[in-house]
Structures are given as structure tokens and as C-alpha cells.
Amino acid sequence: MRRILASVFLIALLGSAVADPRTDYLLYCRGCHLANGAGVPPEVPSLHDTLGKLLATPEGRAYVVRVPGVSQTAMDDVRLAAVLNWVLAEFNANTLPNNFAPYSAQEVGEARRQVLDDPLKVRAEVIAKLP
């Protein structure tokens, strides 16, 4: 798990040449999820220990990027991948699957072009398929 987290932090640091993921999180995400990732449940879910579980399936991994608030952000694919990886390391380290691989800009770019029409329905479907 430490190697995974070290990889996530390394990718976040490499992305910092473009922007700092924590700063981008604060600029683009805290309006809904608050600075500490707590959210305002049930309308705005907490980011704590919830996303790592979703990454257990390919559908869940894609879902995280396809949520409209994520996929439609003004950040480019590189910055968005860095923010997602930062959120996972910061708020979800204990729930990441053992085979977790950080998001790449290419993966984010491909997934975010498929915006969800009904994110709550897809989330329920993803959760129903979790191991």
C-alpha cells in the first residue's frame, strides 16, 4: 500500500509543474465537497473512504471520472488526473484496492467525454456490482 501511495504522490508532484492538485481541489471542488472533503450528504457525498471502494471495478473507476461535476470541470486532463489522484491519496488511502493504479491523463480524457445522464442511477448500479 505504501508503494501505491508513493506512486500517487509522485504523479501528483509531477503534475505540480502544471498546477498543485491541492490548490486545484480547493479552487474547483471545495464549493461542493468542502475543503476537508466532507461534502454535504446526502446531496453532496463525502469524499472520505468512499471513492477507493468504487475503484474495485472498471465501471466504478470510470464512474468517478464521468460524474458531471468531475467530467465537466474547467481543468484539463492532466490537472484533473492529478486532482483525482490527490483526492484518492488524501481521503481514500485506506479503501483503495490492492491493485490500484493512479489515473492517467489519457484515461481521464477518454472517460470524461462520456458524461453521465443519471449519475445517481449509475452509482447505484456500480455499488450493486461491488465485491
mmCIF file of C-alpha atoms in Angstrom:
data_model
loop_
_atom_site.group_PDB
_atom_site.id
_atom_site.type_symbol
_atom_site.label_atom_id
_atom_site.label_comp_id
_atom_site.label_asym_id
_atom_site.label_seq_id
_atom_site.Cartn_x
_atom_site.Cartn_y
_atom_site.Cartn_z
ATOM 1 C CA MET A 1 0.000 0.000 0.000
ATOM 2 C CA ARG A 2 2.893 2.354 0.730
ATOM 3 C CA ARG A 3 4.258 1.843 -2.783
ATOM 4 C CA ILE A 4 0.886 2.703 -4.247
ATOM 5 C CA LEU A 5 0.625 5.863 -2.176
ATOM 6 C CA ALA A 6 4.198 6.812 -3.064
ATOM 7 C CA SER A 7 3.298 6.418 -6.749
ATOM 8 C CA VAL A 8 0.211 8.581 -6.317
ATOM 9 C CA PHE A 9 2.232 11.296 -4.618
ATOM 10 C CA LEU A 10 4.927 11.105 -7.296
ATOM 11 C CA ILE A 11 2.356 11.549 -10.036
ATOM 12 C CA ALA A 12 0.827 14.430 -8.106
ATOM 13 C CA LEU A 13 4.258 16.037 -7.801
ATOM 14 C CA LEU A 14 4.963 15.579 -11.494
ATOM 15 C CA GLY A 15 1.635 17.220 -12.241
ATOM 16 C CA SER A 16 2.562 20.121 -9.988
ATOM 17 C CA ALA A 17 4.615 21.605 -12.804
ATOM 18 C CA VAL A 18 1.233 22.443 -14.297
ATOM 19 C CA ALA A 19 -0.643 23.130 -11.066
ATOM 20 C CA ASP A 20 -0.788 21.996 -7.474
ATOM 21 C CA PRO A 21 -3.532 19.341 -7.080
ATOM 22 C CA ARG A 22 -4.495 20.517 -3.594
ATOM 23 C CA THR A 23 -4.899 24.069 -4.845
ATOM 24 C CA ASP A 24 -6.942 22.871 -7.822
ATOM 25 C CA TYR A 25 -9.098 20.832 -5.440
ATOM 26 C CA LEU A 26 -9.708 23.937 -3.349
ATOM 27 C CA LEU A 27 -10.475 26.030 -6.426
ATOM 28 C CA TYR A 28 -12.707 23.569 -8.268
ATOM 29 C CA CYS A 29 -14.096 21.064 -5.755
ATOM 30 C CA ARG A 30 -14.424 22.574 -2.288
ATOM 31 C CA GLY A 31 -17.507 24.572 -3.225
ATOM 32 C CA CYS A 32 -19.492 21.344 -3.033
ATOM 33 C CA HIS A 33 -17.244 18.902 -1.178
ATOM 34 C CA LEU A 34 -15.829 21.427 1.327
ATOM 35 C CA ALA A 35 -12.141 21.980 1.961
ATOM 36 C CA ASN A 36 -11.873 18.800 4.034
ATOM 37 C CA GLY A 37 -13.754 16.561 1.563
ATOM 38 C CA ALA A 38 -16.678 16.051 3.952
ATOM 39 C CA GLY A 39 -19.354 17.033 1.432
ATOM 40 C CA VAL A 40 -22.916 17.812 2.468
ATOM 41 C CA PRO A 41 -24.642 14.399 2.478
ATOM 42 C CA PRO A 42 -26.940 13.243 1.036
ATOM 43 C CA GLU A 43 -26.891 15.744 -1.824
ATOM 44 C CA VAL A 44 -23.093 16.061 -1.983
ATOM 45 C CA PRO A 45 -21.352 12.877 -0.905
ATOM 46 C CA SER A 46 -18.335 12.811 1.320
ATOM 47 C CA LEU A 47 -15.086 12.020 -0.443
ATOM 48 C CA HIS A 48 -13.740 10.211 2.638
ATOM 49 C CA ASP A 49 -13.276 6.455 2.237
ATOM 50 C CA THR A 50 -15.938 6.236 -0.486
ATOM 51 C CA LEU A 51 -14.068 6.536 -3.779
ATOM 52 C CA GLY A 52 -11.498 3.835 -3.109
ATOM 53 C CA LYS A 53 -14.259 1.247 -2.858
ATOM 54 C CA LEU A 54 -15.683 2.324 -6.215
ATOM 55 C CA LEU A 55 -12.333 1.702 -7.887
ATOM 56 C CA ALA A 56 -12.682 -2.047 -7.270
ATOM 57 C CA THR A 57 -14.385 -2.433 -10.677
ATOM 58 C CA PRO A 58 -13.654 -0.897 -14.096
ATOM 59 C CA GLU A 59 -17.188 0.558 -14.125
ATOM 60 C CA GLY A 60 -16.623 2.205 -10.766
ATOM 61 C CA ARG A 61 -13.267 3.586 -11.849
ATOM 62 C CA ALA A 62 -14.833 5.146 -14.941
ATOM 63 C CA TYR A 63 -17.808 6.397 -12.914
ATOM 64 C CA VAL A 64 -15.569 8.538 -10.696
ATOM 65 C CA VAL A 65 -14.350 10.480 -13.742
ATOM 66 C CA ARG A 66 -17.719 10.568 -15.520
ATOM 67 C CA VAL A 67 -19.670 12.265 -12.711
ATOM 68 C CA PRO A 68 -20.763 15.612 -14.242
ATOM 69 C CA GLY A 69 -19.019 17.768 -11.624
ATOM 70 C CA VAL A 70 -15.772 15.970 -12.384
ATOM 71 C CA SER A 71 -16.038 15.432 -16.134
ATOM 72 C CA GLN A 72 -17.191 18.982 -16.845
ATOM 73 C CA THR A 73 -14.622 20.818 -14.751
ATOM 74 C CA ALA A 74 -12.538 23.501 -16.432
ATOM 75 C CA MET A 75 -9.327 21.618 -15.575
ATOM 76 C CA ASP A 76 -7.517 19.889 -18.416
ATOM 77 C CA ASP A 77 -6.985 16.123 -18.322
ATOM 78 C CA VAL A 78 -3.530 16.359 -16.723
ATOM 79 C CA ARG A 79 -4.700 18.582 -13.886
ATOM 80 C CA LEU A 80 -7.884 16.576 -13.345
ATOM 81 C CA ALA A 81 -5.932 13.304 -13.138
ATOM 82 C CA ALA A 82 -3.617 14.916 -10.589
ATOM 83 C CA VAL A 83 -6.575 16.143 -8.504
ATOM 84 C CA LEU A 84 -8.291 12.756 -8.600
ATOM 85 C CA ASN A 85 -5.084 11.025 -7.547
ATOM 86 C CA TRP A 86 -4.588 13.586 -4.769
ATOM 87 C CA VAL A 87 -8.166 13.071 -3.512
ATOM 88 C CA LEU A 88 -7.648 9.315 -3.523
ATOM 89 C CA ALA A 89 -4.382 9.568 -1.595
ATOM 90 C CA GLU A 90 -5.643 12.252 0.783
ATOM 91 C CA PHE A 91 -9.127 10.966 1.595
ATOM 92 C CA ASN A 92 -9.240 7.322 0.469
ATOM 93 C CA ALA A 93 -5.870 5.697 1.133
ATOM 94 C CA ASN A 94 -7.418 3.083 3.438
ATOM 95 C CA THR A 95 -10.032 1.942 0.912
ATOM 96 C CA LEU A 96 -8.021 1.761 -2.308
ATOM 97 C CA PRO A 97 -7.956 -1.681 -3.936
ATOM 98 C CA ASN A 98 -4.659 -3.567 -3.692
ATOM 99 C CA ASN A 99 -4.175 -3.315 -7.454
ATOM 100 C CA PHE A 100 -4.852 0.431 -7.576
ATOM 101 C CA ALA A 101 -3.108 2.325 -10.349
ATOM 102 C CA PRO A 102 -3.250 6.128 -10.398
ATOM 103 C CA TYR A 103 -5.379 7.791 -13.046
ATOM 104 C CA SER A 104 -3.515 8.903 -16.145
ATOM 105 C CA ALA A 105 -4.391 11.993 -18.164
ATOM 106 C CA GLN A 106 -5.244 9.759 -21.126
ATOM 107 C CA GLU A 107 -7.651 7.647 -19.069
ATOM 108 C CA VAL A 108 -9.305 10.755 -17.657
ATOM 109 C CA GLY A 109 -9.625 12.304 -21.126
ATOM 110 C CA GLU A 110 -11.327 9.238 -22.545
ATOM 111 C CA ALA A 111 -13.717 8.733 -19.624
ATOM 112 C CA ARG A 112 -14.760 12.348 -19.168
ATOM 113 C CA ARG A 113 -16.076 12.560 -22.724
ATOM 114 C CA GLN A 114 -18.819 10.118 -21.674
ATOM 115 C CA VAL A 115 -20.766 12.323 -19.257
ATOM 116 C CA LEU A 116 -23.402 10.527 -17.208
ATOM 117 C CA ASP A 117 -27.044 11.408 -17.817
ATOM 118 C CA ASP A 118 -28.137 9.921 -14.499
ATOM 119 C CA PRO A 119 -25.175 9.710 -12.114
ATOM 120 C CA LEU A 120 -27.260 8.525 -9.144
ATOM 121 C CA LYS A 121 -28.636 5.586 -11.131
ATOM 122 C CA VAL A 122 -25.176 4.626 -12.411
ATOM 123 C CA ARG A 123 -23.709 4.953 -8.912
ATOM 124 C CA ALA A 124 -26.353 2.545 -7.568
ATOM 125 C CA GLU A 125 -25.560 0.101 -10.379
ATOM 126 C CA VAL A 126 -21.826 0.347 -9.694
ATOM 127 C CA ILE A 127 -22.307 -0.180 -5.947
ATOM 128 C CA ALA A 128 -24.565 -3.187 -6.573
ATOM 129 C CA LYS A 129 -21.708 -4.861 -8.512
ATOM 130 C CA LEU A 130 -19.001 -4.251 -5.909
ATOM 131 C CA PRO A 131 -17.392 -7.324 -4.377
#
